């Protein structure tokens, strides 16, 4: 019953020709997320206190005193090394891959509707507090991506990170990316290392995210360079495709929608870069915007990122989708194109 909604989603997506990227676990949400898997672990230390509630849906450290913050950050990092937590994650992965869809009768690991698997959405192992976090996260990525490939050789696998460049103590050999291209100093202390994280053979393509509001980076110059620098490293160092897996722009007032122009400019910039690189046969192969959702919950607050079909931004999405479809029909790509 727990996976019935995903069964339905995949069945409907297949009927409409849509391909889906699924994440095995979320870094942020407690229910079914990293922190709950640590709490499920038989080998992790028992909690010394109740976990703070996810009042906004995603866990954050705002409002926590320093003692509580450090405790949660250190406990979170156990996910990548605690044996029990790793086994909980593997069991969850195995359950998904071997699940038979209750609507279509297709086993997930054999379902062409699934384009790829994310190991984890936006991983965090915060090196500002936990020593060796880059190595912990890197070892976890290598182990878990190989495990997924062992059980499911049919689908692509990626990490699911934002693409932050690593600081001192990086796992990368050779170019690691320009630290000054990160959105802020904190980005180099998340445990992520764009190059190293996507280097294993069991990782098929790279991802980046772009969040101008969350990162306080409204500059178009920064946003363009963020995408361009990753596309260059994906091509010259990783020899793999890269996608802008998440991007979006908040509306200040979702009701009046008075700043659609600002959001449109971000979409236009991303669309243009992707289309141009695809035309030139580069490493940048696509983008996924956040978000378009159906209002299923009466009275629910609308996400300030949500697109409405009548928005000018939605017209940009339509035209970009058509352009990408035309480009895909006019050329084919081989795995050796980037070698």
PDB file of N, CA, C and O in Angstrom, residues 148-173:
ATOM      1  N   UNK A 148      23.035  -0.522  -6.713  1.00  0.00           N
ATOM      2  CA  UNK A 148      21.872  -0.336  -7.584  1.00  0.00           C
ATOM      3  C   UNK A 148      22.119  -0.976  -8.947  1.00  0.00           C
ATOM      4  O   UNK A 148      21.257  -1.674  -9.490  1.00  0.00           O
ATOM      5  N   UNK A 149      23.304  -0.758  -9.497  1.00  0.00           N
ATOM      6  CA  UNK A 149      23.634  -1.321 -10.803  1.00  0.00           C
ATOM      7  C   UNK A 149      23.644  -2.853 -10.774  1.00  0.00           C
ATOM      8  O   UNK A 149      23.281  -3.508 -11.754  1.00  0.00           O
ATOM      9  N   UNK A 150      24.062  -3.425  -9.641  1.00  0.00           N
ATOM     10  CA  UNK A 150      24.078  -4.879  -9.516  1.00  0.00           C
ATOM     11  C   UNK A 150      22.661  -5.441  -9.594  1.00  0.00           C
ATOM     12  O   UNK A 150      22.420  -6.452 -10.262  1.00  0.00           O
ATOM     13  N   UNK A 151      21.729  -4.781  -8.929  1.00  0.00           N
ATOM     14  CA  UNK A 151      20.342  -5.246  -8.923  1.00  0.00           C
ATOM     15  C   UNK A 151      19.573  -4.819 -10.161  1.00  0.00           C
ATOM     16  O   UNK A 151      18.629  -5.497 -10.579  1.00  0.00           O
ATOM     17  N   UNK A 152      19.946  -3.685 -10.730  1.00  0.00           N
ATOM     18  CA  UNK A 152      19.209  -3.111 -11.862  1.00  0.00           C
ATOM     19  C   UNK A 152      20.176  -2.554 -12.901  1.00  0.00           C
ATOM     20  O   UNK A 152      20.516  -1.368 -12.871  1.00  0.00           O
ATOM     21  N   UNK A 153      20.621  -3.401 -13.834  1.00  0.00           N
ATOM     22  CA  UNK A 153      21.523  -2.919 -14.880  1.00  0.00           C
ATOM     23  C   UNK A 153      20.788  -2.212 -16.025  1.00  0.00           C
ATOM     24  O   UNK A 153      21.422  -1.749 -16.975  1.00  0.00           O
ATOM     25  N   UNK A 154      19.467  -2.104 -15.912  1.00  0.00           N
ATOM     26  CA  UNK A 154      18.659  -1.572 -17.017  1.00  0.00           C
ATOM     27  C   UNK A 154      18.514  -0.058 -17.016  1.00  0.00           C
ATOM     28  O   UNK A 154      18.192   0.522 -18.047  1.00  0.00           O
ATOM     29  N   UNK A 155      18.701   0.554 -15.861  1.00  0.00           N
ATOM     30  CA  UNK A 155      18.423   1.980 -15.755  1.00  0.00           C
ATOM     31  C   UNK A 155      19.682   2.800 -15.462  1.00  0.00           C
ATOM     32  O   UNK A 155      20.645   2.305 -14.894  1.00  0.00           O
ATOM     33  N   UNK A 156      19.598   4.074 -15.827  1.00  0.00           N
ATOM     34  CA  UNK A 156      20.663   5.018 -15.517  1.00  0.00           C
ATOM     35  C   UNK A 156      20.625   5.357 -14.028  1.00  0.00           C
ATOM     36  O   UNK A 156      19.576   5.311 -13.389  1.00  0.00           O
ATOM     37  N   UNK A 157      21.778   5.721 -13.500  1.00  0.00           N
ATOM     38  CA  UNK A 157      21.903   6.089 -12.085  1.00  0.00           C
ATOM     39  C   UNK A 157      22.674   7.395 -11.984  1.00  0.00           C
ATOM     40  O   UNK A 157      23.680   7.592 -12.679  1.00  0.00           O
ATOM     41  N   UNK A 158      22.196   8.291 -11.124  1.00  0.00           N
ATOM     42  CA  UNK A 158      22.941   9.505 -10.813  1.00  0.00           C
ATOM     43  C   UNK A 158      22.867   9.752  -9.312  1.00  0.00           C
ATOM     44  O   UNK A 158      22.213   9.011  -8.588  1.00  0.00           O
ATOM     45  N   UNK A 159      23.551  10.788  -8.854  1.00  0.00           N
ATOM     46  CA  UNK A 159      23.616  11.051  -7.412  1.00  0.00           C
ATOM     47  C   UNK A 159      22.386  11.819  -6.938  1.00  0.00           C
ATOM     48  O   UNK A 159      21.684  11.403  -6.026  1.00  0.00           O
ATOM     49  N   UNK A 160      22.132  12.977  -7.569  1.00  0.00           N
ATOM     50  CA  UNK A 160      21.015  13.825  -7.153  1.00  0.00           C
ATOM     51  C   UNK A 160      21.435  15.072  -6.411  1.00  0.00           C
ATOM     52  O   UNK A 160      20.618  15.728  -5.758  1.00  0.00           O
ATOM     53  N   UNK A 161      22.729  15.432  -6.511  1.00  0.00           N
ATOM     54  CA  UNK A 161      23.250  16.586  -5.793  1.00  0.00           C
ATOM     55  C   UNK A 161      23.111  17.887  -6.564  1.00  0.00           C
ATOM     56  O   UNK A 161      22.827  17.897  -7.763  1.00  0.00           O
ATOM     57  N   UNK A 162      23.357  19.001  -5.833  1.00  0.00           N
ATOM     58  CA  UNK A 162      23.266  20.322  -6.463  1.00  0.00           C
ATOM     59  C   UNK A 162      24.473  20.650  -7.328  1.00  0.00           C
ATOM     60  O   UNK A 162      24.413  21.544  -8.168  1.00  0.00           O
ATOM     61  N   UNK A 163      25.598  19.958  -7.091  1.00  0.00           N
ATOM     62  CA  UNK A 163      26.779  20.215  -7.898  1.00  0.00           C
ATOM     63  C   UNK A 163      27.786  21.135  -7.251  1.00  0.00           C
ATOM     64  O   UNK A 163      28.597  21.769  -7.952  1.00  0.00           O
ATOM     65  N   UNK A 164      27.805  21.217  -5.916  1.00  0.00           N
ATOM     66  CA  UNK A 164      28.738  22.111  -5.249  1.00  0.00           C
ATOM     67  C   UNK A 164      30.178  21.644  -5.452  1.00  0.00           C
ATOM     68  O   UNK A 164      30.469  20.453  -5.495  1.00  0.00           O
ATOM     69  N   UNK A 165      31.061  22.625  -5.566  1.00  0.00           N
ATOM     70  CA  UNK A 165      32.483  22.333  -5.723  1.00  0.00           C
ATOM     71  C   UNK A 165      33.124  22.170  -4.346  1.00  0.00           C
ATOM     72  O   UNK A 165      32.766  22.865  -3.393  1.00  0.00           O
ATOM     73  N   UNK A 166      34.053  21.236  -4.259  1.00  0.00           N
ATOM     74  CA  UNK A 166      34.630  20.852  -2.969  1.00  0.00           C
ATOM     75  C   UNK A 166      35.717  21.812  -2.527  1.00  0.00           C
ATOM     76  O   UNK A 166      36.409  22.427  -3.337  1.00  0.00           O
ATOM     77  N   UNK A 167      35.894  21.881  -1.219  1.00  0.00           N
ATOM     78  CA  UNK A 167      36.963  22.655  -0.628  1.00  0.00           C
ATOM     79  C   UNK A 167      38.182  21.801  -0.366  1.00  0.00           C
ATOM     80  O   UNK A 167      38.330  20.717  -0.945  1.00  0.00           O
ATOM     81  N   UNK A 168      39.065  22.226   0.515  1.00  0.00           N
ATOM     82  CA  UNK A 168      40.249  21.436   0.864  1.00  0.00           C
ATOM     83  C   UNK A 168      39.845  20.057   1.384  1.00  0.00           C
ATOM     84  O   UNK A 168      38.826  19.900   2.042  1.00  0.00           O
ATOM     85  N   UNK A 169      40.647  19.050   1.050  1.00  0.00           N
ATOM     86  CA  UNK A 169      40.317  17.687   1.444  1.00  0.00           C
ATOM     87  C   UNK A 169      39.440  16.987   0.438  1.00  0.00           C
ATOM     88  O   UNK A 169      38.827  15.964   0.716  1.00  0.00           O
ATOM     89  N   UNK A 170      39.373  17.549  -0.773  1.00  0.00           N
ATOM     90  CA  UNK A 170      38.546  16.988  -1.830  1.00  0.00           C
ATOM     91  C   UNK A 170      38.966  15.565  -2.173  1.00  0.00           C
ATOM     92  O   UNK A 170      40.112  15.172  -2.018  1.00  0.00           O
ATOM     93  N   UNK A 171      37.994  14.805  -2.705  1.00  0.00           N
ATOM     94  CA  UNK A 171      38.263  13.442  -3.156  1.00  0.00           C
ATOM     95  C   UNK A 171      38.740  13.404  -4.604  1.00  0.00           C
ATOM     96  O   UNK A 171      39.101  12.342  -5.108  1.00  0.00           O
ATOM     97  N   UNK A 172      38.702  14.545  -5.286  1.00  0.00           N
ATOM     98  CA  UNK A 172      39.021  14.573  -6.707  1.00  0.00           C
ATOM     99  C   UNK A 172      40.512  14.554  -6.966  1.00  0.00           C
ATOM    100  O   UNK A 172      41.304  15.118  -6.205  1.00  0.00           O
ATOM    101  N   UNK A 173      40.879  13.901  -8.042  1.00  0.00           N
ATOM    102  CA  UNK A 173      42.230  13.980  -8.571  1.00  0.00           C
ATOM    103  C   UNK A 173      42.158  14.801  -9.843  1.00  0.00           C
ATOM    104  O   UNK A 173      41.429  14.465 -10.755  1.00  0.00           O
TER     105      UNK A 173
END
